[in-house]
Tab-separated table of C-alpha atoms in Angstrom:
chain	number	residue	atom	x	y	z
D	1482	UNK	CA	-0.648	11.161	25.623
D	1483	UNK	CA	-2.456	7.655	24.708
D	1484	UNK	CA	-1.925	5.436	27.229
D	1485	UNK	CA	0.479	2.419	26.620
D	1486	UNK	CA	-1.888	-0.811	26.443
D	1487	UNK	CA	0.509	-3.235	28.422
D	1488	UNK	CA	-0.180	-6.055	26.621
D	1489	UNK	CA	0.479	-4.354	23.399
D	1490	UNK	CA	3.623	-3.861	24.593
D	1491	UNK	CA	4.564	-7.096	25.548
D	1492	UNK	CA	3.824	-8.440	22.281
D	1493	UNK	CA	6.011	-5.520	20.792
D	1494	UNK	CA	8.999	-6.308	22.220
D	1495	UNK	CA	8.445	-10.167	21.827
D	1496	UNK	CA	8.284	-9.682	17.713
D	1497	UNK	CA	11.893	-7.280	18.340
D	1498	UNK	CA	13.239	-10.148	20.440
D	1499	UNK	CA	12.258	-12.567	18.305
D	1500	UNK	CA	13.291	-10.750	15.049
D	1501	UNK	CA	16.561	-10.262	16.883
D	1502	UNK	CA	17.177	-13.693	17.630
D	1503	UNK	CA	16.252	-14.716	14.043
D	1504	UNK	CA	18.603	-12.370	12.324
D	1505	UNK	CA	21.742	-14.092	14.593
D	1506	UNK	CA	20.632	-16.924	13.563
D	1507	UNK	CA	20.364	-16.745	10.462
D	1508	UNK	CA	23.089	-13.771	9.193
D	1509	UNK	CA	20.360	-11.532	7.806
D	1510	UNK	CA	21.067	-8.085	9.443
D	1511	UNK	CA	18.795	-5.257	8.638
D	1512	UNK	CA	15.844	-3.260	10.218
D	1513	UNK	CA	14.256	-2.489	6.220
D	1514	UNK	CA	11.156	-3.466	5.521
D	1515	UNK	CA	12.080	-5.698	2.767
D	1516	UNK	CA	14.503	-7.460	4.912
D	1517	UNK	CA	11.890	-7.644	7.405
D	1518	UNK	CA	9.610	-9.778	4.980
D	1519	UNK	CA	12.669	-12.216	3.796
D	1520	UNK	CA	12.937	-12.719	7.468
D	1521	UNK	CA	8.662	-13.792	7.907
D	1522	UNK	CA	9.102	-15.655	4.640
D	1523	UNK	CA	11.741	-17.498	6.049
D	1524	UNK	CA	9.623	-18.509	9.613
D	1525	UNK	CA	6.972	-19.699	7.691
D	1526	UNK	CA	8.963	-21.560	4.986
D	1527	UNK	CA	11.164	-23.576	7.030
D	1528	UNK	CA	8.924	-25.686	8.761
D	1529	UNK	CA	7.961	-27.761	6.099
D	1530	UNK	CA	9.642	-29.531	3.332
D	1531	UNK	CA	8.484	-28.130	-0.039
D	1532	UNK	CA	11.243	-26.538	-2.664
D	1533	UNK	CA	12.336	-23.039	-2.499
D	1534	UNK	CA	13.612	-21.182	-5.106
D	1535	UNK	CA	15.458	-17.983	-4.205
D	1536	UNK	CA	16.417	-15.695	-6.554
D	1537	UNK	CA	18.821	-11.897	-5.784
D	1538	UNK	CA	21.603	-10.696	-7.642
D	1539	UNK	CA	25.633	-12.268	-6.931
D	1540	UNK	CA	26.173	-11.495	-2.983
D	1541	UNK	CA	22.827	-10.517	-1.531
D	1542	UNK	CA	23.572	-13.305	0.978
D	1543	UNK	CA	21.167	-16.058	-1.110
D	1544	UNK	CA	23.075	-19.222	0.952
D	1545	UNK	CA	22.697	-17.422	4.222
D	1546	UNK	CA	18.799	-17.383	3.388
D	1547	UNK	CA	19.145	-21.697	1.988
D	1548	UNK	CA	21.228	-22.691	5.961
D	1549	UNK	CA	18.638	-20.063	7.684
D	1550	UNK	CA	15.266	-22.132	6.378
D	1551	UNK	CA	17.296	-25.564	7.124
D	1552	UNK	CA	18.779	-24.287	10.371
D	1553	UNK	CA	15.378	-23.994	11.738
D	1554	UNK	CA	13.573	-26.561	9.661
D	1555	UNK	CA	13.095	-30.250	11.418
D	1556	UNK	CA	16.067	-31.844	8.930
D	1557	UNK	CA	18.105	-29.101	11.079
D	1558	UNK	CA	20.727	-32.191	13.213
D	1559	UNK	CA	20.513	-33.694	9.039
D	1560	UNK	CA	23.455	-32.826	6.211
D	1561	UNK	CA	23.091	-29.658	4.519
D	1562	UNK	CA	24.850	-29.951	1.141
D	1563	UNK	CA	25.866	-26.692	-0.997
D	1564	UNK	CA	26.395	-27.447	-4.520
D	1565	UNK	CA	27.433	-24.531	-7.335
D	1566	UNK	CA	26.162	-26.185	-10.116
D	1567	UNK	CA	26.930	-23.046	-12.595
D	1568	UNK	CA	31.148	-23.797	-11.835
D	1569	UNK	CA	30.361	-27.345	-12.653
D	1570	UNK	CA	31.525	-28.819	-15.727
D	1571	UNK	CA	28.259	-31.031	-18.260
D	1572	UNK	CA	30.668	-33.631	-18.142
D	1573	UNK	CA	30.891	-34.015	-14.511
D	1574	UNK	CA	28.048	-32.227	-13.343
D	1575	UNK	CA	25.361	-35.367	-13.323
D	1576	UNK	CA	28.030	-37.772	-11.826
D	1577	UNK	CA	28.703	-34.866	-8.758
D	1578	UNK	CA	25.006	-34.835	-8.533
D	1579	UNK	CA	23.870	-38.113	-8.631
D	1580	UNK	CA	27.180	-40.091	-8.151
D	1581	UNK	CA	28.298	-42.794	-10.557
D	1582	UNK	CA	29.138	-46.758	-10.649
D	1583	UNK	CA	32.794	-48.327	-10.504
D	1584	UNK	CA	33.751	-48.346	-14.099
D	1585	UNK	CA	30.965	-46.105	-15.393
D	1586	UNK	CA	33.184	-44.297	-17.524
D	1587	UNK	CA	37.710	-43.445	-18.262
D	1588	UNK	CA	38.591	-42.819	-14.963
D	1589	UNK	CA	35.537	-44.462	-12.188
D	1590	UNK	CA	38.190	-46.473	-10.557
D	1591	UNK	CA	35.465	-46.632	-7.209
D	1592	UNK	CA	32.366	-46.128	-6.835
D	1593	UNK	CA	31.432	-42.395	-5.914
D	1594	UNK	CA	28.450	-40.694	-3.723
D	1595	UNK	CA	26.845	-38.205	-5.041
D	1596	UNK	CA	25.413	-34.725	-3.718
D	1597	UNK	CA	22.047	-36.367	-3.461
D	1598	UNK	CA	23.073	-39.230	-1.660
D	1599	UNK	CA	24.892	-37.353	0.883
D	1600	UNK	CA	21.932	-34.720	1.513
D	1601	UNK	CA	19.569	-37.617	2.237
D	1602	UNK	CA	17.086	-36.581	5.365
D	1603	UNK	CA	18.562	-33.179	5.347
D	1604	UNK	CA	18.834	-30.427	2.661
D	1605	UNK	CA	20.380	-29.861	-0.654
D	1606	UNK	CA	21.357	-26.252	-1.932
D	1607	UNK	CA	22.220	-25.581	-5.434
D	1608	UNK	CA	23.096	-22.604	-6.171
D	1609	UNK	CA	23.279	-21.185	-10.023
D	1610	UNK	CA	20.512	-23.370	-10.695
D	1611	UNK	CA	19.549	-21.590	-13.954
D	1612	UNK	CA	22.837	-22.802	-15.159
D	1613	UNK	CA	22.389	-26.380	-15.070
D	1614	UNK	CA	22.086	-28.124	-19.167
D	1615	UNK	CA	18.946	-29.082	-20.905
D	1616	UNK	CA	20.197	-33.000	-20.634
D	1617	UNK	CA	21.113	-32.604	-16.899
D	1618	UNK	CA	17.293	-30.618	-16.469
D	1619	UNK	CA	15.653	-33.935	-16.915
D	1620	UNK	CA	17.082	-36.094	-14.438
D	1621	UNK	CA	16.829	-33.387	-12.002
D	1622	UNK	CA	13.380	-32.603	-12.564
D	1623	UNK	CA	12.401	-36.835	-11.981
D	1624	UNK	CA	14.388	-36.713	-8.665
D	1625	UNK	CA	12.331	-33.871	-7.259
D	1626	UNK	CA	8.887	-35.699	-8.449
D	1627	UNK	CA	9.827	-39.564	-8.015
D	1628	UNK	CA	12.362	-38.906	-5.120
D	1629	UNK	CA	14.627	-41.607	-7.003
D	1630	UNK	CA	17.238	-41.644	-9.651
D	1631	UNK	CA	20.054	-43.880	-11.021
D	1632	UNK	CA	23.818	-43.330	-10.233
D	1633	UNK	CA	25.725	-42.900	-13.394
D	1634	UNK	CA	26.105	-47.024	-14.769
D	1635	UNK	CA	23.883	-47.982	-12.520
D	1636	UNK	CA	20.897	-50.455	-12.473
D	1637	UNK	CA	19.252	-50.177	-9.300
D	1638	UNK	CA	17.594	-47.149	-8.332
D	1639	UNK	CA	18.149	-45.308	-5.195
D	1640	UNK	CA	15.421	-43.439	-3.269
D	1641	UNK	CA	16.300	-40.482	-1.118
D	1642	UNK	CA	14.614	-37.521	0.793
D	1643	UNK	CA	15.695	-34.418	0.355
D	1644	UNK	CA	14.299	-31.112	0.610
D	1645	UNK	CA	16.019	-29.379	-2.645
D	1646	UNK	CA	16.638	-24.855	-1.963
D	1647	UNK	CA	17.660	-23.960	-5.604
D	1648	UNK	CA	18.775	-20.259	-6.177
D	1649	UNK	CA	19.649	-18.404	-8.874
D	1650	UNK	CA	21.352	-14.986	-9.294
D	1651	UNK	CA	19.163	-14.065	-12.338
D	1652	UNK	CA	15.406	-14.480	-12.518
D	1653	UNK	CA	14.912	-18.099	-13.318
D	1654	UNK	CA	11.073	-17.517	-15.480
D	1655	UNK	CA	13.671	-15.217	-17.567
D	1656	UNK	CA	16.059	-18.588	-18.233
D	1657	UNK	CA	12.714	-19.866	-19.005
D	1658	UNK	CA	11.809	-17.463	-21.794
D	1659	UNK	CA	15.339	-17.433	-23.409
D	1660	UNK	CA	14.916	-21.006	-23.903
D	1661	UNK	CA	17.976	-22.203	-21.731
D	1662	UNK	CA	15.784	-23.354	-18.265
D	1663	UNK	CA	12.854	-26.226	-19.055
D	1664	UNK	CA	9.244	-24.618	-17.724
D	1665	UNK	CA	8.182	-27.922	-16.015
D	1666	UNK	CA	11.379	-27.975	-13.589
D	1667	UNK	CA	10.677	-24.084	-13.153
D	1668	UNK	CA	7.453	-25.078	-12.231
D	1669	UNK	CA	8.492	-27.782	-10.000
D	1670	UNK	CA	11.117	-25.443	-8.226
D	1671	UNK	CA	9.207	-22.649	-7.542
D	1672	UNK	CA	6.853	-23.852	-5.447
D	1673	UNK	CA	8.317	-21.444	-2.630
D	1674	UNK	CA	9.470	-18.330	-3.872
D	1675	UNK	CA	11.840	-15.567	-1.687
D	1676	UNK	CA	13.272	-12.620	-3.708
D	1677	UNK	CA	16.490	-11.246	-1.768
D	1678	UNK	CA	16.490	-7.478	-2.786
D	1679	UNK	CA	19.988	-5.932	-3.649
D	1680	UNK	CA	21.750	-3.390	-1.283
D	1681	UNK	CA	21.188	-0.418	-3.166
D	1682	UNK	CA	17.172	-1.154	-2.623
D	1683	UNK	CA	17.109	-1.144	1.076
D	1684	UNK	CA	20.161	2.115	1.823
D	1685	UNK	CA	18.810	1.721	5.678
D	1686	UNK	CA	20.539	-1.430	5.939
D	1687	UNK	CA	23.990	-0.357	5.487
D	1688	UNK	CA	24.764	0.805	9.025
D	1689	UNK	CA	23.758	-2.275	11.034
D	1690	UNK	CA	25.830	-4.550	8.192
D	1691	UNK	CA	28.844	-1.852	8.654
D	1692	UNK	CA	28.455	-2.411	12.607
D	1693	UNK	CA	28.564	-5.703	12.909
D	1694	UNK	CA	31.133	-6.400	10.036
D	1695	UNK	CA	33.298	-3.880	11.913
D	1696	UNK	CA	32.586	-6.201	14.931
D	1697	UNK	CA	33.321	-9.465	14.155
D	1698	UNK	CA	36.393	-8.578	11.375
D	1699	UNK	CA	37.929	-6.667	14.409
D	1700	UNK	CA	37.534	-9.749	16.362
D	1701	UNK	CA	38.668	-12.118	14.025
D	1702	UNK	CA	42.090	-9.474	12.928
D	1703	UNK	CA	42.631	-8.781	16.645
D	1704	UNK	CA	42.421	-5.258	15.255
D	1705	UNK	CA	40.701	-2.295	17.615
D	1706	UNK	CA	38.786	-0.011	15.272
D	1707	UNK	CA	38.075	3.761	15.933
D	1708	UNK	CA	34.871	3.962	14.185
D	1709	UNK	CA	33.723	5.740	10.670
D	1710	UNK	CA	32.861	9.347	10.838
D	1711	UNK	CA	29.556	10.385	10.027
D	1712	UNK	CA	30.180	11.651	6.897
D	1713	UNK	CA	32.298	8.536	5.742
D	1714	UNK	CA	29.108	6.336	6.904
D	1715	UNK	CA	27.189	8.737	4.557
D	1716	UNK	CA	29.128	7.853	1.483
D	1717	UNK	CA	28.711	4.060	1.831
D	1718	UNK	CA	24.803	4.557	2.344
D	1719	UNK	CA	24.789	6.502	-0.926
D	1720	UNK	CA	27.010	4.443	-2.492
D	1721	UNK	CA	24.701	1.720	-4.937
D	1722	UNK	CA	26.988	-1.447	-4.092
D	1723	UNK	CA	26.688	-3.395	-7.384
D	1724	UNK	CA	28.243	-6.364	-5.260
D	1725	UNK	CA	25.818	-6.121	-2.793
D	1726	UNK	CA	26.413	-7.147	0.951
D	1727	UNK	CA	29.443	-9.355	-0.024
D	1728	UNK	CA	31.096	-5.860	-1.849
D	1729	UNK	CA	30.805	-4.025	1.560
D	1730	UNK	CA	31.999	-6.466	3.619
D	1731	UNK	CA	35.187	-6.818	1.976
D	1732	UNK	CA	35.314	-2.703	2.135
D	1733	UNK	CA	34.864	-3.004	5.551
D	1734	UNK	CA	37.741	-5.766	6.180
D	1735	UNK	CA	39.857	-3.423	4.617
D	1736	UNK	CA	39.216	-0.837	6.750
D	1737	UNK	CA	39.557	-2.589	10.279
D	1738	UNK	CA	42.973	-3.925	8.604
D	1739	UNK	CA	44.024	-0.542	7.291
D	1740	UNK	CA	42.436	2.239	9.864
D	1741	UNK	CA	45.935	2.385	11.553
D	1742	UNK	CA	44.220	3.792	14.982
D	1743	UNK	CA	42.236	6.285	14.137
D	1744	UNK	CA	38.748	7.327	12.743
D	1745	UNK	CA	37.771	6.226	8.979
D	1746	UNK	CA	36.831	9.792	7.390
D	1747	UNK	CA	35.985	10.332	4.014
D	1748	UNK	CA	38.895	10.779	2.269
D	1749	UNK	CA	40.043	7.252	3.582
D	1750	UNK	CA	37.737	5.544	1.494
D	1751	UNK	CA	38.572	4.458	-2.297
D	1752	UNK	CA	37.394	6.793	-4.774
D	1753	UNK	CA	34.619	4.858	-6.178
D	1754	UNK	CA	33.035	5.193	-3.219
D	1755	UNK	CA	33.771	8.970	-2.729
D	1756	UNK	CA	32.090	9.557	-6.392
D	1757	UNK	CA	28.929	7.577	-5.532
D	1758	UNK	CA	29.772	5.168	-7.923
D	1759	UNK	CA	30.074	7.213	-11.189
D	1760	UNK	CA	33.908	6.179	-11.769
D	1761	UNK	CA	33.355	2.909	-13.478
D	1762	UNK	CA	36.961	2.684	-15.237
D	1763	UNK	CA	40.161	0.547	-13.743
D	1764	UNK	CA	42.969	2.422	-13.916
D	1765	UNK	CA	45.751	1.207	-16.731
D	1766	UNK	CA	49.264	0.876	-15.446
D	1767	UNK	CA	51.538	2.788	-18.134
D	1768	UNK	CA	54.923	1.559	-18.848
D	1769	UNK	CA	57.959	3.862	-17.993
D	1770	UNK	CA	59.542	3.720	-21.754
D	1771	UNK	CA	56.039	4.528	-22.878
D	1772	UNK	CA	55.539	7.289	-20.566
D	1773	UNK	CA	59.324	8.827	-21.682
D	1774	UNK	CA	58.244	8.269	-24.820
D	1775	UNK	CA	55.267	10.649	-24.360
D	1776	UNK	CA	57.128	13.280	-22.918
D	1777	UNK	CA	59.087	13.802	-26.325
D	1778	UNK	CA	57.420	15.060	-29.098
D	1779	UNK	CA	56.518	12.381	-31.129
D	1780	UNK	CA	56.672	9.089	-28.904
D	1781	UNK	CA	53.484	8.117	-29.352
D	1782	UNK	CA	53.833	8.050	-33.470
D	1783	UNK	CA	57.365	6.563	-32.770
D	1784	UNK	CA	55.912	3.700	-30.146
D	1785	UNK	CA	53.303	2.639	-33.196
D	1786	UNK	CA	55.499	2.923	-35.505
D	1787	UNK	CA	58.000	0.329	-33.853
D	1788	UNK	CA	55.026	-1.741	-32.388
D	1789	UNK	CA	53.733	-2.135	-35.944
D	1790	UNK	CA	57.380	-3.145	-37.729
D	1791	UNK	CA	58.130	-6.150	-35.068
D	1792	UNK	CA	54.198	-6.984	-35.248
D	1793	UNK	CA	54.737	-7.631	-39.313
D	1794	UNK	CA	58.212	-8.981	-38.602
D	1795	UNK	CA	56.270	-11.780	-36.342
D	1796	UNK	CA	53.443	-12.364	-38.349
D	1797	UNK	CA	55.783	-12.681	-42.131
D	1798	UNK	CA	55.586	-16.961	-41.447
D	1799	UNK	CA	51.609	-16.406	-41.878
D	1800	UNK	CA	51.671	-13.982	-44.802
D	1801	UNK	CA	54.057	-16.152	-46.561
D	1802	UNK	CA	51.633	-19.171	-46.178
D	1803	UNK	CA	48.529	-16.813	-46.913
D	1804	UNK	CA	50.255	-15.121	-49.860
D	1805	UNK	CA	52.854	-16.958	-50.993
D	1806	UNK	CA	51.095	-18.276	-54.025
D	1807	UNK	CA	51.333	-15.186	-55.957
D	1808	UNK	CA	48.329	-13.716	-53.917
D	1809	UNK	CA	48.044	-9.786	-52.974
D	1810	UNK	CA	50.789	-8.296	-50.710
D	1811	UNK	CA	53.786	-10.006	-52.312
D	1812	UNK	CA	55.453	-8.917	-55.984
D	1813	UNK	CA	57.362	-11.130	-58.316
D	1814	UNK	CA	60.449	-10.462	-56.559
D	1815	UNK	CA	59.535	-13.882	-54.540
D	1816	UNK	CA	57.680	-15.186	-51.748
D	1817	UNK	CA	60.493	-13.448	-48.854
D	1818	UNK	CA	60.143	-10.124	-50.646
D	1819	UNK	CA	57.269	-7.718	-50.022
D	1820	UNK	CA	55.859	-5.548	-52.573
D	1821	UNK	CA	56.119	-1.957	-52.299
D	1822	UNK	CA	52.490	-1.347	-52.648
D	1823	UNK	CA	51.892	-3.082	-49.596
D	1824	UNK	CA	54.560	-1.873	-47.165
D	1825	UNK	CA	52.797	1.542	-48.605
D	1826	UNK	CA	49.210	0.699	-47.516
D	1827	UNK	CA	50.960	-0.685	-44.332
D	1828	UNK	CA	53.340	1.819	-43.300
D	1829	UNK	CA	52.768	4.990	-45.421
D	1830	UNK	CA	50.667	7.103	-43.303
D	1831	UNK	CA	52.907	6.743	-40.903
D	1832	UNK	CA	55.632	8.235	-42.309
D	1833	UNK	CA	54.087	11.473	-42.214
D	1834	UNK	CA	54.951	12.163	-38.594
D	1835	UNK	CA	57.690	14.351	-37.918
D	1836	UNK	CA	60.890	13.178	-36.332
D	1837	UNK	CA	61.960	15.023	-33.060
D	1838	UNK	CA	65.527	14.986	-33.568
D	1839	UNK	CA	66.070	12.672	-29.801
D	1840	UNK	CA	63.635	9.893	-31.510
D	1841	UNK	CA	64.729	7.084	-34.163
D	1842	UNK	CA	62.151	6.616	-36.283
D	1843	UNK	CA	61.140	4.097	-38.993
D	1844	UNK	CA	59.639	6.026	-42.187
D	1845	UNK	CA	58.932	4.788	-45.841
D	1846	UNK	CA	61.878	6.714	-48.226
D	1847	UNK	CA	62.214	6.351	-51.686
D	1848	UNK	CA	66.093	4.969	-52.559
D	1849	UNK	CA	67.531	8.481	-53.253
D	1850	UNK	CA	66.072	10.344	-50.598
D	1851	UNK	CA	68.731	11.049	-47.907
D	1852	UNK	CA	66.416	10.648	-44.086
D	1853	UNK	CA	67.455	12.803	-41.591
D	1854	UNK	CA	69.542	12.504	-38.626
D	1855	UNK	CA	68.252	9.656	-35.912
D	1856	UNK	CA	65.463	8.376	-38.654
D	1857	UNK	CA	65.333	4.755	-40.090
D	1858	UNK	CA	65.061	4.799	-44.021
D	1859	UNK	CA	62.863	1.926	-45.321
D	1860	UNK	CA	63.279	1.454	-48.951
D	1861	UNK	CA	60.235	-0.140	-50.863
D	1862	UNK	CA	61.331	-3.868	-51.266
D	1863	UNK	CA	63.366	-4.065	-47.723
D	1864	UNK	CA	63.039	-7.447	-46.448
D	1865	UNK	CA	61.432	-7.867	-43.050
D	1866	UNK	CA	64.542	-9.103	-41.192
D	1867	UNK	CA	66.461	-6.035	-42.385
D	1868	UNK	CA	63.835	-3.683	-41.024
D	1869	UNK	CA	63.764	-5.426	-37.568
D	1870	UNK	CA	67.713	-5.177	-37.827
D	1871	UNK	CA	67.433	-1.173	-38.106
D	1872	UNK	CA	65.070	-0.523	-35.749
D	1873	UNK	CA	67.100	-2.748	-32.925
D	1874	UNK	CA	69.978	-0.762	-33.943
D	1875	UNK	CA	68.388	2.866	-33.391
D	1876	UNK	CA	66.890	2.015	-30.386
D	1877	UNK	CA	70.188	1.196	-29.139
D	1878	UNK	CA	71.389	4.013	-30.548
D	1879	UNK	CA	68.483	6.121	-28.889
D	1880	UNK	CA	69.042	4.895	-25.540
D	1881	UNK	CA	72.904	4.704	-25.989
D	1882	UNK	CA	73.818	1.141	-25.530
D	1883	UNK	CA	71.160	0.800	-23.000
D	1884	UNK	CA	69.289	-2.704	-23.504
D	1885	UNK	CA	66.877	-2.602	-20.781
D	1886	UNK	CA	65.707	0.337	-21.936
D	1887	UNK	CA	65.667	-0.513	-25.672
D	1888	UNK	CA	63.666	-3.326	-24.811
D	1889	UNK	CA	61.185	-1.773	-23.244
D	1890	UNK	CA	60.844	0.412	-25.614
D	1891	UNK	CA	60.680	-2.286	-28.189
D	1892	UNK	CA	58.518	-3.884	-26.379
D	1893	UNK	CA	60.021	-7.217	-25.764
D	1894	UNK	CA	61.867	-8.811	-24.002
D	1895	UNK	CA	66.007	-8.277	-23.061
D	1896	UNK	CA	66.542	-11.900	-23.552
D	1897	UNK	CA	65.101	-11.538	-27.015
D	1898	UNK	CA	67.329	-8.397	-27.617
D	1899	UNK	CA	70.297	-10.421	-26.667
D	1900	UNK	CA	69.301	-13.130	-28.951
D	1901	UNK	CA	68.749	-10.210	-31.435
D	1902	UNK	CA	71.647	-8.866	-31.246
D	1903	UNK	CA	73.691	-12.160	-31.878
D	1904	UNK	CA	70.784	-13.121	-34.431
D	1905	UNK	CA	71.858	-9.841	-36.735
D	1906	UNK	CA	75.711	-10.149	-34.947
D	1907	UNK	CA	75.524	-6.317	-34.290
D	1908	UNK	CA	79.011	-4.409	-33.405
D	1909	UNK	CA	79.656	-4.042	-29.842
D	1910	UNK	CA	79.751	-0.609	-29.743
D	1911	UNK	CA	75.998	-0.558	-31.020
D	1912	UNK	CA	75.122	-1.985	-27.800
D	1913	UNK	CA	78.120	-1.544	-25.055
D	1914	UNK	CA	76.682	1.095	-22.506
């Protein structure tokens, strides 16, 4: 074997030490490479006092990189200031920036500090930088080359110094090239540039962020945890974590709340995690009438078909004021009557579905034609308020006298049933259960 050069040595496990020490302080766990470099980029940057720009996708851990390079920068016993500047308001964003004058504007009863003001000597962070307006742009980009700016009805200028760590969760030169993000203050922010690389980039990662979640959550919840099988630890390192190291520690929370004593295995974690990502979809909650519905044989047509006479019901105000004058959907017959020809476009192909004989169902009928049993016969020329009448009444009908249930399968509400009912002054024995 080589021989072990002592000195070599020494040095090795002073850069582990070191790199140790700087990852507590900082937040940045990790033994990947690429962490490793955010990590140097970060010992050289914070000594001095130029701007940073830092740029990763949403939870990569971008402010934990901004209070690292002020932590151990000189301005480190100085304010640090966060700012979001992207949940910000235009109207409000330059006075939270820059502060503004009793009076300035509706509502400045006192004069107010702004972000600037209170960072002096120390560091300012604003995140979402890219989202900051054109008009806004401007003012910033003078601060960070004259150090000075004017609150907002002010006179009297106010010099500060501030080292300014902007960040932005998409790449700022593309803001740039859409238009949105002026190239001079792009220019003027980058002059330091660390790029934070998403989870899914640096897999290795995962177990020393899953350990020391699982350390400090347990700590915090006063919850013992009985570690994550091996295979379970497999599935979050293949797993591409599209929110990043702020997705997986709210995984791991709620396993240290959940585990219940025992050891996370595979099966414990949520599906999306168990198909490596490839189940995109929420699930959709299903109503109960809708799901009866589905088990007979026509609920879905009968659903629609309900769905679509108290949708026209509702909407008859607007297509009297749209087509009142004579226009297309309404006869001669007046502006409350519809014409046949359009109930037909409306409602005809619907009435081709076959009635199971446990469903009511609304269908179009010519006068004559005798419907059969549990169906509701439309004539052409039925007014609106007579159709929502019949279909009330056989969905009472259907779920005998049951108004919960006929509501939900009207889908409304059982106070607007009862005011339905006493609307259209229905017999009690249509509704009495």
């Amino acid at each position: 074997m080589k021989p072990v050069d002592a000195g070599e040595l020494a040095a090795a496990v002073t850069r582990m030490l070191e790199r140790r020490k700087l990852q507590s302080a900082t937040g940045l766990i990790g033994e990947s490479e690429a962490l490793r470099e955010v990590l140097v980029k970060i010992e050289q940057m914070a000594p001095v006092s130029s701007t940073v720009l830092i740029e990763g996708e949403s939870g990569t851990g971008k402010e934990l990189v901004a209070r690292a390079l002020h932590r151990l920068s000189a301005r480190k016993n100085k304010p640090f200031i966060a700012e979001s500047v992207g949940a910000l308001p235009e109207t409000l964003l330059e006075s939270e920036l820059f502060g503004h004058e009793k009076g300035a504007f509706t509502g400045a009863a006192e004069r107010r500090i702004g972000r600037f003001e209170l960072a002096d000597s120390g560091t300012l962070f604003l995140d979402e930088i890219g989202e900051v307006p054109l008009a806004t742009q401007v003012k910033l980009l003078r601060v960070l080359e004259q150090r000075e700016f004017l609150r907002v009805g002010g006179t009297n200028p106010i010099r500060v110094d501030v080292r300014v760590i902007a960040a932005s969760n998409k790449p700022l030169r593309q803001h740039v090239e859409d238009g949105t993000f002026r190239s001079d203050l792009f220019y003027r922010l980058n002059v330091l540039n660390i790029y934070i690389p998403p989870l899914r980039e640096r897999p290795e990662d995962v177990p020393h962020l899953v350990r020391k979640f699982i350390a400090d959550l347990s700590a915090q919840h006063d919850r013992p945890f009985h570690g994550i099988s091996a295979g379970a630890m497999q599935l979050l390192v293949d797993y591409p974590w599209p929110g990043n190291v702020r997705e997986l520690r709210n995984l791991v929370e709620s396993m240290v709340v959940l585990s219940h004593g025992r050891e996370i295995m595979p099966e414990d974690l949520p599906r999306q995690i168990r198909d490596g990502g490839s189940a995109r979809w929420l699930p959709v909650p299903v109503p109960a009438a809708r799901a009866q519905a589905a088990a007979v044989g026509d609920g879905r047509e009968l659903e629609f078909i309900l769905r679509s006479l108290l949708e026209l019901r509702l909407q008859g105000d607007d297509l009297r004021r749209q087509m009142g004058d004579g226009g297309l959907g309404f006869g001669a017959g007046g502006v409350g009557e519809p014409d046949p020809r359009f109930i037909g476009e409306v409602l005809g192909p619907l009435s081709t579905a076959q009635p199971s004989h446990r469903s009511a169902v609304a269908a179009i009928s010519p006068r004559d034609a005798q419907p059969p049993p549990n169906v509701v016969a439309i004539e052409p020329g039925t007014k609106m308020a007579e159709i929502e009448r019949r279909v009330i009444e056989a969905a009472l009908k259907e779920t005998r006298g049951n108004r919960r249930l006929a509501a939900e399968m009207l889908g409304i509400g059982e106070r607007t049933l009862y005011r339905k009912i006493k609307e259209y002054q229905m017999p009690e024995e249509v509704y009495a259960e």
